[in-house]
Short mmCIF file of C-alpha atoms and ligand atoms in Angstrom, two decimals:
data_model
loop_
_atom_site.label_atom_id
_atom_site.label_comp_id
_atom_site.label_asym_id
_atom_site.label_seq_id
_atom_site.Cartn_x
_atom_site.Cartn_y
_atom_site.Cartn_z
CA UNK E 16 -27.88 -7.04 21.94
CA UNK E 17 -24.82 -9.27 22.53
CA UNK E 18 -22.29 -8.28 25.06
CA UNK E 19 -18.97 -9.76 26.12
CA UNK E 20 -18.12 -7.32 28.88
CA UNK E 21 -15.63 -9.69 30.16
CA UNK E 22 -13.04 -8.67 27.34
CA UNK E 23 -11.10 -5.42 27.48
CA UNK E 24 -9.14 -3.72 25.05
CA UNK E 25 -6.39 -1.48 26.23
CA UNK E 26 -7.62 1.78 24.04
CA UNK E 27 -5.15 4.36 23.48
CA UNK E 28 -5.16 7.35 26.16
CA UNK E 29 -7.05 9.68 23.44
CA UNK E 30 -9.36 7.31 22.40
CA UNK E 31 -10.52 6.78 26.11
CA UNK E 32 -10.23 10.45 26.15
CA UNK E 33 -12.64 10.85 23.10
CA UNK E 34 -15.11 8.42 24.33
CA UNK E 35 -15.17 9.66 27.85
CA UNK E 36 -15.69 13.44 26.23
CA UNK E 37 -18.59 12.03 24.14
CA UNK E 38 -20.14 9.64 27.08
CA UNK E 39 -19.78 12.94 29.88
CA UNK E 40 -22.24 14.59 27.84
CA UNK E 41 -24.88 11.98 27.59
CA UNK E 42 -24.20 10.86 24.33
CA UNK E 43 -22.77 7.11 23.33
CA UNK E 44 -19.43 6.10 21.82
CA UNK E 45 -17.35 3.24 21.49
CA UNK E 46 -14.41 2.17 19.33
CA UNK E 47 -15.54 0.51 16.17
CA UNK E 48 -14.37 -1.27 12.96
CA UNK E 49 -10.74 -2.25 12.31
CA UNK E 50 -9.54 -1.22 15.32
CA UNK E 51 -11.38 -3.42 17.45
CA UNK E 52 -11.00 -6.51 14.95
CA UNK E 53 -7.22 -5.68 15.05
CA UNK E 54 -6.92 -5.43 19.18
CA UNK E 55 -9.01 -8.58 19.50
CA UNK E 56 -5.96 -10.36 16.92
CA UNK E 57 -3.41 -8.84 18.67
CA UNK E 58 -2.53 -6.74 15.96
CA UNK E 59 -1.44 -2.99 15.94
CA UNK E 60 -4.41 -1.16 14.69
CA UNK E 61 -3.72 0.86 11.41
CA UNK E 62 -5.89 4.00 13.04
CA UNK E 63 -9.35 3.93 15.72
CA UNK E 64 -12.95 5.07 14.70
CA UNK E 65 -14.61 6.37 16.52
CA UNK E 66 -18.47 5.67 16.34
CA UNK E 67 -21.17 7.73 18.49
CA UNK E 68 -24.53 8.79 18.65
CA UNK E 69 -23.58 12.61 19.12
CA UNK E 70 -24.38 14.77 15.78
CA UNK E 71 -21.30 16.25 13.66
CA UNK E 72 -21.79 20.27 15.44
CA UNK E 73 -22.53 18.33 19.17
CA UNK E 74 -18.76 16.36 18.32
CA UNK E 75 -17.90 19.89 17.39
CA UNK E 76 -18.33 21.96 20.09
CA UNK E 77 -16.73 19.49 22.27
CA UNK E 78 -13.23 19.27 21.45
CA UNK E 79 -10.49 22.03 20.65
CA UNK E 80 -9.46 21.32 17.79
CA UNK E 81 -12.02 19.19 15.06
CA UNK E 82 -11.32 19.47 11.11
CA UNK E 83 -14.36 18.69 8.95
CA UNK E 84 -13.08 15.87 6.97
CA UNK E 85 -16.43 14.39 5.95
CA UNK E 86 -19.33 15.61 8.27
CA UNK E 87 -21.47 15.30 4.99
CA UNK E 88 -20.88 11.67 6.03
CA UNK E 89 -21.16 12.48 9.57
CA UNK E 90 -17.33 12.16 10.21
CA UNK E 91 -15.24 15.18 12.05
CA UNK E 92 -11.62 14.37 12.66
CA UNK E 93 -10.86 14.87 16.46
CA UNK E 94 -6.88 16.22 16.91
CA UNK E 95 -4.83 15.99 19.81
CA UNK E 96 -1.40 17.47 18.64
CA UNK E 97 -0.41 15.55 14.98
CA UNK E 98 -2.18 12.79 15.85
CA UNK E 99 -5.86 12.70 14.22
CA UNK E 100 -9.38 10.33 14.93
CA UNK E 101 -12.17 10.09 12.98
CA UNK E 102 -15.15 10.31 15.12
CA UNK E 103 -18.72 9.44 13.18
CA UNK E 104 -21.97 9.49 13.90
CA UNK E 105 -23.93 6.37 14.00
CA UNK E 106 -25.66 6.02 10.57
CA UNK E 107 -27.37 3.99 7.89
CA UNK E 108 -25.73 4.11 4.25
CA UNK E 109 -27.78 4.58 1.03
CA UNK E 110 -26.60 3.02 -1.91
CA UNK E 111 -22.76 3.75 -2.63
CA UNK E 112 -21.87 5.82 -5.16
CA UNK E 113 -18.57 5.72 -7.25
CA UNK E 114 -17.19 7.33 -4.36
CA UNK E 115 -15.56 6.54 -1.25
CA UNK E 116 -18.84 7.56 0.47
CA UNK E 117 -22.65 6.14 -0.05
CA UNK E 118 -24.83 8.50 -1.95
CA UNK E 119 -27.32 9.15 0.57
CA UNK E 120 -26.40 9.09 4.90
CA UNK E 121 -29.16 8.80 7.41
CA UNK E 122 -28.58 9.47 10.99
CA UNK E 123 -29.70 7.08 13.35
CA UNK E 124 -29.45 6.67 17.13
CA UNK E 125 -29.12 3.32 17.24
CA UNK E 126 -26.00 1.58 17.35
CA UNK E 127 -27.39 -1.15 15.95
CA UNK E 128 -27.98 0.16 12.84
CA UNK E 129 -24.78 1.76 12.49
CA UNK E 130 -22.92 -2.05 12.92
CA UNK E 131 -25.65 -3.30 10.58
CA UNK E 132 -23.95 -1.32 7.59
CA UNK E 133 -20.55 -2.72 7.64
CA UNK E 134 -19.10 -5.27 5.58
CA UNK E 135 -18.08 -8.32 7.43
CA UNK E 136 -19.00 -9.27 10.53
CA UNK E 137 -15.25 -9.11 12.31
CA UNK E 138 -15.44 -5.39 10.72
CA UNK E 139 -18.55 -4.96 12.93
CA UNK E 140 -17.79 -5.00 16.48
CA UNK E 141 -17.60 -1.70 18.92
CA UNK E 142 -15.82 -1.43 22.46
CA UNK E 143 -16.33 0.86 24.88
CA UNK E 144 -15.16 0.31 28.51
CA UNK E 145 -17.72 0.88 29.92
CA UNK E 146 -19.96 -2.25 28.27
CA UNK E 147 -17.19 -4.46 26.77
CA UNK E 148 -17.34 -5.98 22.94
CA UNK E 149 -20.58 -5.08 21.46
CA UNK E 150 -20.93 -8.04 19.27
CA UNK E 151 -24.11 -8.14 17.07
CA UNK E 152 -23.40 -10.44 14.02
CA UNK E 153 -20.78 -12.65 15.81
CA UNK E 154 -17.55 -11.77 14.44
CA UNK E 155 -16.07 -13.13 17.37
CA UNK E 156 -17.51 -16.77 16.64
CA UNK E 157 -15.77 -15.83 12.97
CA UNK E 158 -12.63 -14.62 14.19
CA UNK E 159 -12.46 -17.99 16.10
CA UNK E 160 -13.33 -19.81 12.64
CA UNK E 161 -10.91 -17.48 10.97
CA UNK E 162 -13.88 -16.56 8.12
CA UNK E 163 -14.81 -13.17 6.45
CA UNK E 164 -18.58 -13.23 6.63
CA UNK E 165 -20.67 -10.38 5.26
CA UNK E 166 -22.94 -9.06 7.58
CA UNK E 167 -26.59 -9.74 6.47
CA UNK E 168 -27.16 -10.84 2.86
CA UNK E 169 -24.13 -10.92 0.95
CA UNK E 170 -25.49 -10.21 -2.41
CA UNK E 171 -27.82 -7.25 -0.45
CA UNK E 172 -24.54 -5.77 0.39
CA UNK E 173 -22.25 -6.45 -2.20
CA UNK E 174 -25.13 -4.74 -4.37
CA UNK E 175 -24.73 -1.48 -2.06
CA UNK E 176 -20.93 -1.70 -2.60
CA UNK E 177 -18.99 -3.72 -5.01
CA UNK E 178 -15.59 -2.96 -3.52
CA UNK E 179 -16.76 -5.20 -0.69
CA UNK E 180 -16.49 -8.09 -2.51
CA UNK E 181 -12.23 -6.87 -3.07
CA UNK E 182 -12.14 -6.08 0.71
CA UNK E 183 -13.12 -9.32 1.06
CA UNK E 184 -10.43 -11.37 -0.44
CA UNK E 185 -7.86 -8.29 1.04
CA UNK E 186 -9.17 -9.02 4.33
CA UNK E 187 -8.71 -13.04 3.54
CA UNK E 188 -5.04 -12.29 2.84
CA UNK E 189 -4.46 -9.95 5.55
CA UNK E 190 -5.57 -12.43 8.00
CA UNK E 191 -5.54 -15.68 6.15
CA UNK E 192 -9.13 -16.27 7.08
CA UNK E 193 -11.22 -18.50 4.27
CA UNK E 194 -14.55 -16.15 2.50
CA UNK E 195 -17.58 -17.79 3.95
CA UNK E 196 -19.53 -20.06 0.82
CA UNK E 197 -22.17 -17.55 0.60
CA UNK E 198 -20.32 -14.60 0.84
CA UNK E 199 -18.24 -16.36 -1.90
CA UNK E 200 -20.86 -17.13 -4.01
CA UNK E 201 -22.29 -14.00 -4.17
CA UNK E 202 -18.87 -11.89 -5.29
CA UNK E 203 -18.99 -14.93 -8.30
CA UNK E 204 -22.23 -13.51 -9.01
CA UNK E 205 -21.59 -9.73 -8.38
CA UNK E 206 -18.28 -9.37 -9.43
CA UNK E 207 -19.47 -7.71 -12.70
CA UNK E 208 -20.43 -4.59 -10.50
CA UNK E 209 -16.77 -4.20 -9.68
CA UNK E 210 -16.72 -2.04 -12.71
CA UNK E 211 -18.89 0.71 -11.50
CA UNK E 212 -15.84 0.84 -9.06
CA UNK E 213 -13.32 4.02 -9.33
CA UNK E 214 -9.92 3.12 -9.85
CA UNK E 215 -8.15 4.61 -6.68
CA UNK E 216 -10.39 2.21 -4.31
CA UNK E 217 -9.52 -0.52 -6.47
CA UNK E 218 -6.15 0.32 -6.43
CA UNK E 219 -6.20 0.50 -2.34
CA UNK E 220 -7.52 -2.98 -1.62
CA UNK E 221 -5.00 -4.37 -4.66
CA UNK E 222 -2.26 -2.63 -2.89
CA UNK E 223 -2.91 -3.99 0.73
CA UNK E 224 -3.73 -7.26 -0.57
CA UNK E 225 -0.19 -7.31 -1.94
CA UNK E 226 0.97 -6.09 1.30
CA UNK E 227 -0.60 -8.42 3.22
CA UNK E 228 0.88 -11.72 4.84
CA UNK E 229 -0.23 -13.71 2.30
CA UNK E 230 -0.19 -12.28 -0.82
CA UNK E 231 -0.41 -15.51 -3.01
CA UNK E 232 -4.10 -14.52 -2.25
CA UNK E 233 -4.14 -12.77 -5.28
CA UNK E 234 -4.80 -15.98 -6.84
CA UNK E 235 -8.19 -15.45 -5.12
CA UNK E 236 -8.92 -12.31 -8.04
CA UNK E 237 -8.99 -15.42 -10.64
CA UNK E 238 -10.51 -18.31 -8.85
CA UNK E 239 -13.39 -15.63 -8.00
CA UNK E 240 -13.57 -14.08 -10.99
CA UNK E 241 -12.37 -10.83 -9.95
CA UNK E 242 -9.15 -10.40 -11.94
CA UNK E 243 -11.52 -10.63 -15.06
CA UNK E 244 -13.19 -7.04 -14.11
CA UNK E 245 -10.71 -5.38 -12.65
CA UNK E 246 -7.13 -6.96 -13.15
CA UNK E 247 -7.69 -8.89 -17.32
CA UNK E 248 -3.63 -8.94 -17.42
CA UNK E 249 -3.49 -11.71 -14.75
CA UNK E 250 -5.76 -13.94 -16.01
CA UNK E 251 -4.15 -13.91 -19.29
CA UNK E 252 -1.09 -15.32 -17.45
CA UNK E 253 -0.29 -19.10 -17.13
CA UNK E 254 -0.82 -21.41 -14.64
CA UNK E 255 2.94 -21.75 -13.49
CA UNK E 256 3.67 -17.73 -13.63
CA UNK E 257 0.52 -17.29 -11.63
CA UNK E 258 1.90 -19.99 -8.99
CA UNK E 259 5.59 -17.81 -9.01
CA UNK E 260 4.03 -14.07 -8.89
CA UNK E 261 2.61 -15.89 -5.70
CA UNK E 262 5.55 -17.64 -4.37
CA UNK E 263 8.01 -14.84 -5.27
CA UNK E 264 5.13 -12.33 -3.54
CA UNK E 265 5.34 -14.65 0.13
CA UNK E 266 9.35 -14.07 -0.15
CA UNK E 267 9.47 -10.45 -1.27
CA UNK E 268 9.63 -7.62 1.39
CA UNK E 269 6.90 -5.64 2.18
CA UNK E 270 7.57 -2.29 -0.44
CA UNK E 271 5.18 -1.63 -2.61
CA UNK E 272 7.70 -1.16 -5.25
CA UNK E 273 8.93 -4.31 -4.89
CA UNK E 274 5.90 -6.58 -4.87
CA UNK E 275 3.93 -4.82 -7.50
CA UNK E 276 7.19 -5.28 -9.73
CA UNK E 277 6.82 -9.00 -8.94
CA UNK E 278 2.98 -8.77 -9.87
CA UNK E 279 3.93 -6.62 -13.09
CA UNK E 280 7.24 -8.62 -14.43
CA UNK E 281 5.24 -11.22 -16.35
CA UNK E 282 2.62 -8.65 -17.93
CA UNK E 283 3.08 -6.99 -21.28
CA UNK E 284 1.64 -3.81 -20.01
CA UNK E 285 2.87 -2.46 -16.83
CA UNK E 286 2.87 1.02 -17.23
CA UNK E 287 -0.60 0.97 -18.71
CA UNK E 288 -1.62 -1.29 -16.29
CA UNK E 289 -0.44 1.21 -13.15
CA UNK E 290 -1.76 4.42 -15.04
CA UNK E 291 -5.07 2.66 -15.45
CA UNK E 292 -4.83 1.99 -11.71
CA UNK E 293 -3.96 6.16 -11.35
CA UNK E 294 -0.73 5.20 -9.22
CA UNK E 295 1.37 8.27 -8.79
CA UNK E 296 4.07 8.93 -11.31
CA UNK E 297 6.39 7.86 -8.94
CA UNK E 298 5.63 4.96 -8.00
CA UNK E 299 5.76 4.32 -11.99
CA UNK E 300 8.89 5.54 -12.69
CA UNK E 301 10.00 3.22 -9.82
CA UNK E 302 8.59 -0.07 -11.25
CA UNK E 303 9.00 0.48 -14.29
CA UNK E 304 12.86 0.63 -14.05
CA UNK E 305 12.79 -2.45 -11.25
CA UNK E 306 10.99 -4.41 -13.94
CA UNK E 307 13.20 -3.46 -16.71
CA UNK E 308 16.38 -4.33 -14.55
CA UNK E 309 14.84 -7.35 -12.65
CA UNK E 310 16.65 -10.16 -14.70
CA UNK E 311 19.55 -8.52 -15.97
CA UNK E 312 22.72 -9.99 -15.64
CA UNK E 313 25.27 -7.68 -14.60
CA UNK E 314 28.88 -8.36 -14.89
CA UNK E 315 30.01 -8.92 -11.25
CA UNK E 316 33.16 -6.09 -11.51
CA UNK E 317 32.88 -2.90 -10.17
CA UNK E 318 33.02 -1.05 -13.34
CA UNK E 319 30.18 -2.59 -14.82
CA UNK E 320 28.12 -2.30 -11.08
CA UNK E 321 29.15 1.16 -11.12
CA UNK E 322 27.57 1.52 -15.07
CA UNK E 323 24.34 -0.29 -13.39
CA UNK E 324 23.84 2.12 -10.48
CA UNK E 325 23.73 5.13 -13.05
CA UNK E 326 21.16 3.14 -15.31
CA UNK E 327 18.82 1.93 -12.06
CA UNK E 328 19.42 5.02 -10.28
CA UNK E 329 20.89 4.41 -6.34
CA UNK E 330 17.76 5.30 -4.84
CA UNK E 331 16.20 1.78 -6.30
CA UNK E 332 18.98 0.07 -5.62
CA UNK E 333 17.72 -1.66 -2.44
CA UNK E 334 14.17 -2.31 -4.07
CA UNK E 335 16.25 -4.16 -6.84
CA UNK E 336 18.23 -6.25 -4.47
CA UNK E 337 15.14 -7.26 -2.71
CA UNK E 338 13.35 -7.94 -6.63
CA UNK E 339 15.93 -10.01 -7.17
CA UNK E 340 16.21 -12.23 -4.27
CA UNK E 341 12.33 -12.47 -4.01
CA UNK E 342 12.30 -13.40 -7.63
CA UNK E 343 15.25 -15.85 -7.77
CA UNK E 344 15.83 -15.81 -11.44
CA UNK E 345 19.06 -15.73 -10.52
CA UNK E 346 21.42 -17.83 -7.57
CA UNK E 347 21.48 -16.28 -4.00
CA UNK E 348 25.37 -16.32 -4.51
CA UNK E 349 25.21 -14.18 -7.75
CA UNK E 350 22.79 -11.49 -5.59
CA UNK E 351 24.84 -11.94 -2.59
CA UNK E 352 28.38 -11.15 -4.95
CA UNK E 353 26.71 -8.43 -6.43
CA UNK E 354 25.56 -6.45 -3.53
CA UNK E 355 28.34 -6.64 -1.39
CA UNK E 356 30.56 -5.31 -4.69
CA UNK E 357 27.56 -2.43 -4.56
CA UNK E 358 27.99 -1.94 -1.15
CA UNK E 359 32.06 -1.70 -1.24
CA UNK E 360 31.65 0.76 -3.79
CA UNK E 361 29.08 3.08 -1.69
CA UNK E 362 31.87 2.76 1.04
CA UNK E 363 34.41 3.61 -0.85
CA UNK E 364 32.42 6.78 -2.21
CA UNK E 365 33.30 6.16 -5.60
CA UNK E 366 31.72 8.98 -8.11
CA UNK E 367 28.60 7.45 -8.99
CA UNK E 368 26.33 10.62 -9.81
CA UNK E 369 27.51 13.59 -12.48
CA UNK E 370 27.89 15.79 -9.44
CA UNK E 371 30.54 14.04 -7.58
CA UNK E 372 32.54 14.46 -10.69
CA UNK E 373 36.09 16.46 -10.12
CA UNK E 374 35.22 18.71 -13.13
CA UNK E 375 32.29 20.87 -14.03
CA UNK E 376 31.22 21.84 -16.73
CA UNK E 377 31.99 26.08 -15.41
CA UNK E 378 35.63 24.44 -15.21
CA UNK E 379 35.80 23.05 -18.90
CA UNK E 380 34.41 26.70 -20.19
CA UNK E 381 36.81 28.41 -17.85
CA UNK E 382 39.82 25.66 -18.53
CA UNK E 383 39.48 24.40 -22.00
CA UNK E 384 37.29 27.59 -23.61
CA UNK E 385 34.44 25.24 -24.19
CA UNK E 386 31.17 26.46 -25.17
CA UNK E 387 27.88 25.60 -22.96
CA UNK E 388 25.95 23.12 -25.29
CA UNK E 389 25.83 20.08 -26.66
CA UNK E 390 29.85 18.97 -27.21
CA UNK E 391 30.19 20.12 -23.23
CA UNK E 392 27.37 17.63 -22.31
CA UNK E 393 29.36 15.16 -24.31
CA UNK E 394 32.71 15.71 -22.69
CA UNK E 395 31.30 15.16 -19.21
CA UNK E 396 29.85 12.42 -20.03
CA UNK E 397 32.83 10.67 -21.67
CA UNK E 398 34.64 11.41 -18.39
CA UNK E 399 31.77 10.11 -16.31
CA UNK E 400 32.08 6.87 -18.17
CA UNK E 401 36.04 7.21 -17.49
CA UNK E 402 35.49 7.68 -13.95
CA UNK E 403 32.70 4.85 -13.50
CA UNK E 404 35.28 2.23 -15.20
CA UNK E 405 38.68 3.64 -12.87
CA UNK E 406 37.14 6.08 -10.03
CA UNK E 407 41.41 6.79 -9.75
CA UNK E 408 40.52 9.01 -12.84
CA UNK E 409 38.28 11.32 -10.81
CA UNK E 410 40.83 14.02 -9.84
CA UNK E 411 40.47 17.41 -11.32
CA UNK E 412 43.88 17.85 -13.16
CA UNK E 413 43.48 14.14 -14.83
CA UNK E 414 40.13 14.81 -16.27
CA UNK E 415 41.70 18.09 -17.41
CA UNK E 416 44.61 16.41 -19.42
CA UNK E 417 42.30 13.23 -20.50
CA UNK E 418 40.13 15.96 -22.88
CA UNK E 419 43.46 17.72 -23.69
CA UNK E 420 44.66 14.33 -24.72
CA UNK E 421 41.37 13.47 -26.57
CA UNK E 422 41.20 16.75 -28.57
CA UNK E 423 44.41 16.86 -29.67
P1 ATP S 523 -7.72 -1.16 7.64
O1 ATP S 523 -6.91 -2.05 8.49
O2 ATP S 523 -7.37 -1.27 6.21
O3 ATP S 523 -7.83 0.25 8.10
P2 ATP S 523 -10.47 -1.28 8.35
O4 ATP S 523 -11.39 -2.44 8.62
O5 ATP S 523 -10.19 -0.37 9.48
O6 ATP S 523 -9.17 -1.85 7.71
P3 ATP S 523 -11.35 1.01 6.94
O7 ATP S 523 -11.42 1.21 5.47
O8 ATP S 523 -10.40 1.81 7.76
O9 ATP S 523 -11.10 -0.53 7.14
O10 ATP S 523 -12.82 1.21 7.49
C1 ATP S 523 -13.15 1.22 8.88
C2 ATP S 523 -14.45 0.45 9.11
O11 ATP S 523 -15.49 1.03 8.34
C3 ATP S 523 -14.40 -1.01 8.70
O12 ATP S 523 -13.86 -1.83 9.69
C4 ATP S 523 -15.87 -1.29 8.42
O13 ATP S 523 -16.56 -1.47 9.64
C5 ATP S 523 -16.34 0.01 7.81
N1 ATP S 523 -16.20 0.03 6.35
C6 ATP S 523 -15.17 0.51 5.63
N2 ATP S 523 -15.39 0.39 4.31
C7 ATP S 523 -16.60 -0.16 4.18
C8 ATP S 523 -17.40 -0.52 3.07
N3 ATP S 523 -16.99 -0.34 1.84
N4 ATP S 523 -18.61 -1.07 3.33
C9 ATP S 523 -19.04 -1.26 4.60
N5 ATP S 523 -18.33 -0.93 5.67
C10 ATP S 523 -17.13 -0.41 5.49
MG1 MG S 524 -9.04 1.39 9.41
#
C-alpha cells in the first residue's frame, strides 16, 4: 500500500462524523473519489463519498436516518438534517450496463480493490485521518503532472465503461490536465462503444464539460473522435466556427443556457439535437429562444426593447445579454446601449407583461359590452402593442377611449 500520512484534509464535521461512526465499530472508511481529488486542488468538493468496508444493513443500523438510494450497488445515503452522503461499500464492478450502475457488484473487503475500479487514477485516492492519503495508482504523481490517467489498462476499462473515455476529456477541461498517450489512444480505439451509452450520462459529462474552466475542450470530442459517436453536428462544423464555439465558450458565463446556446448557434438542429440528448423541456424552450434571438439587431429605442422583452420573454433576458457579449457578433457598445435602455425600462416599471396592463379583459365586457373570444383577445393585444410603444398610454380611462376611438 502507499501512504502519505503526512497530508491532511480538513473533512467536513459529518464526514469525520461518518467515518468515526463506521471506524468505532471495527469496520474501515475513508473519504474517496472526487472529494479527495478536489481537497488535494484546493477546490470545493461538489459532494464526499464515502467508501467502507461495513455491509449496506451494518451502515444501516448505525445511523438515524439512512435512505436506500442504491444498496443494490452497495450505496445507502447517510442524512444529517438536508444535507445527504453517500456511504458505499468497498466493491468490485462487473461489466457496466447501459446504466448508471455495473451489471453485476461484488463485495470485497479490501480497499484495494474498491480503488482498483475507478477511472483515473486522481479519481482513486481515499483519506481517512487516521492513515492520511491512501494512494495506490499515484494520482498524486499525476495531479503534480496535471494528467488524467486511467487506472490499470485503459482499453480494459474503457471496455467496462465507455462513458469513461467522456469523463476523461470532462475531467481534462475541468482541470486542464492533458489525457495520458495511452489512455488517449485507447478512447481513439474505443470510442465506437460510446454508443452503447444512454443519453442522460452522455448528456452529464457534455454538460460539465461545457461548464468547466476550459470549455474550448470540446474540441477534444473531434480531435478524439468522440463528437463522431455521440455529438455528428459538431464535426460537420468548420474549422473557424469550431475555433469561435470555443473562444465564445472561455468568455461566456457559467449557465447552462447560455453556453449550450453558444455550442448550438452554428448547428442546423438544436432542438433535435437537445431532445436527442433528453434535456428537460425547459431547458429547450430556453435555448431555443436564446438561439433564435442571439444575433438580432434590435433597434436601440425603448419601444422596440420593450417589443423584444415580450418576444424573448424577461426571464431570458439576462441569459441573452450574457449570449450576446460572449458571442460578440455584435460591438460591446451596442450590448452595453441596449441593456442599460432594458434596465431603465425595468426601473421605470413600464407594462411589459399582459397583466400589468390598466385594462382587463372583465373591464372591456363590463365597459364596452364585449364578448369573451377571439375580437377581445385582439383588442388587448392592440393596446398591449399601444402601451409597449408609449407606456403613458397605460392608464385605464385612455385605453378605454383608444377602443372607443378605434370602433367608431
Ligand atoms: P464530480 O466532481 O463530477 O462529482 P467525481 O469524480 O466526484 O466528479 P462522481 O461521478 O461523483 O465523480 O463519482 C465519484 C467517484 O466514483 C469518482 O471520483 C470515481 O472514483 C468513481 N466513478 C464515478 N464514475 C465512474 C465510472 N464511470 N467508472 C469508474 N469509476 C467511477
Ligand atoms: Mg462527485
Amino acid at each position: 500500500m502507499w501512504y502519505n500520512s503526512c497530508m491532511r484534509i480538513d473533512l467536513p464535521d459529518n464526514v469525520k462524523r461518518i467515518i468515526d461512526t463506521l471506524q468505532q465499530a471495527g469496520h474501515e472508511a475513508y473519504a474517496v473519489g472526487g472529494c479527495v481529488r478536489d481537497s488535494l486542488l484546493q477546490r470545493d468538493p461538489e459532494d464526499w463519498d464515502i467508501t467502507t468496508s461495513a455491509k449496506p444493513s451494518q451502515v444501516k443500523k448505525l445511523f438515524r436516518r439512512t435512505v436506500d438510494t442504491g444498496i443494490e450497488h452497495g450505496t445507502v445515503t447517510v442524512m444529517f438534517g438536508r444535507e445527504g452522503y453517500e456511504v458505499t461499500t468497498y466493491r468490485l464492478d462487473g461489466v457496466y450496463e447501459d446504466g448508471r450502475h455495473p451489471k453485476n457488484v461484488t463485495f470485497t473487503t479490501s480497499l484495494e480493490e474498491d480503488l482498483k475500479r475507478r477511472d483515473f487514477t486522481i479519481n482513486a485516492m481515499a483519506y481517512n485521518d487516521g492513515t492520511g492519503i491512501v494512494d495506490l495508482f499515484h494520482g498524486m504523481d499525476d495531479m503534480a503532472g496535471k494528467t488524467i490517467r486511467a487506472v490499470g489498462d485503459p482499453k480494459e476499462r474503457f471496455s467496462e465503461d465507455a462513458l469513461r473515455m467522456l469523463r476523461a476529456l470532462r475531467f481534462s477541461a475541468q482541470l486542464d490536465y492533458v489525457i495520458e498517450p495511452e489512455t488517449e489512444r485507447a478512447i481513439t480505439e474505443l470510442r465506437n462503444n460510446l454508443e452503447k451509452i444512454s443519453a442522460e450520462r452522455i448528456r452529464t459529462e457534455i454538460q460539465k464539460l461545457l461548464l468547466s474552466d476550459h470549455p474550448d475542450r470540446i474540441r477534444g470530442m473531434h480531435d478524439l473522435g468522440i463528437s463522431s459517436i455521440v455529438l455528428q453536428e459538431y464535426d460537420e462544423l468548420d474549422e473557424a466556427s469550431g475555433d469561435e464555439i470555443g473562444h465564445s465558450l472561455c468568455r461566456a458565463d457559467k449557465a447552462v443556457d447560455v453556453r449550450l446556446s453558444i455550442l448550438l448557434l452554428p448547428m442546423k438542429n438544436a432542438r433535435g439535437i437537445l431532445k436527442r440528448l433528453k434535456y428537460d423541456n425547459e431547458t429547450i424552450r430556453r435555448v431555443m429562444i436564446l438561439t433564435e434571438h442571439a444575433d438580432e439587431e434590435t433597434e436601440l429605442s425603448k419601444p422596440a426593447i420593450r417589443h423584444s422583452i415580450v418576444a424573448v420573454g424577461n426571464d431570458l433576458m439576462p441569459s441573452l445579454f450574457a449570449l450576446k457579449r460572449a458571442l460578440r457578433h455584435q460591438p460591446d457598445a451596442y450590448i452595453d446601449t441596449y441593456e442599460k435602455l432594458y434596465r431603465e425600462i425595468l426601473a421605470d416599471n413600464d407594462c411589459i407583461s399582459l397583466k400589468d396592463l390598466a385594462v382587463t379583459g372583465t373591464d372591456l365586457m363590463n365597459e364596452l359590452n364585449m364578448k369573451q373570444g377571439k375580437e377581445l383577445g385582439s383588442a388587448l393585444q392592440y393596446l398591449f402593442s399601444l402601451v409597449l410603444d408609449d407606456p403613458s398610454l397605460n392608464e385605464h380611462a385612455k385605453l378605454i377611449e383608444l377602443l372607443k376611438t378605434q370602433e367608431s
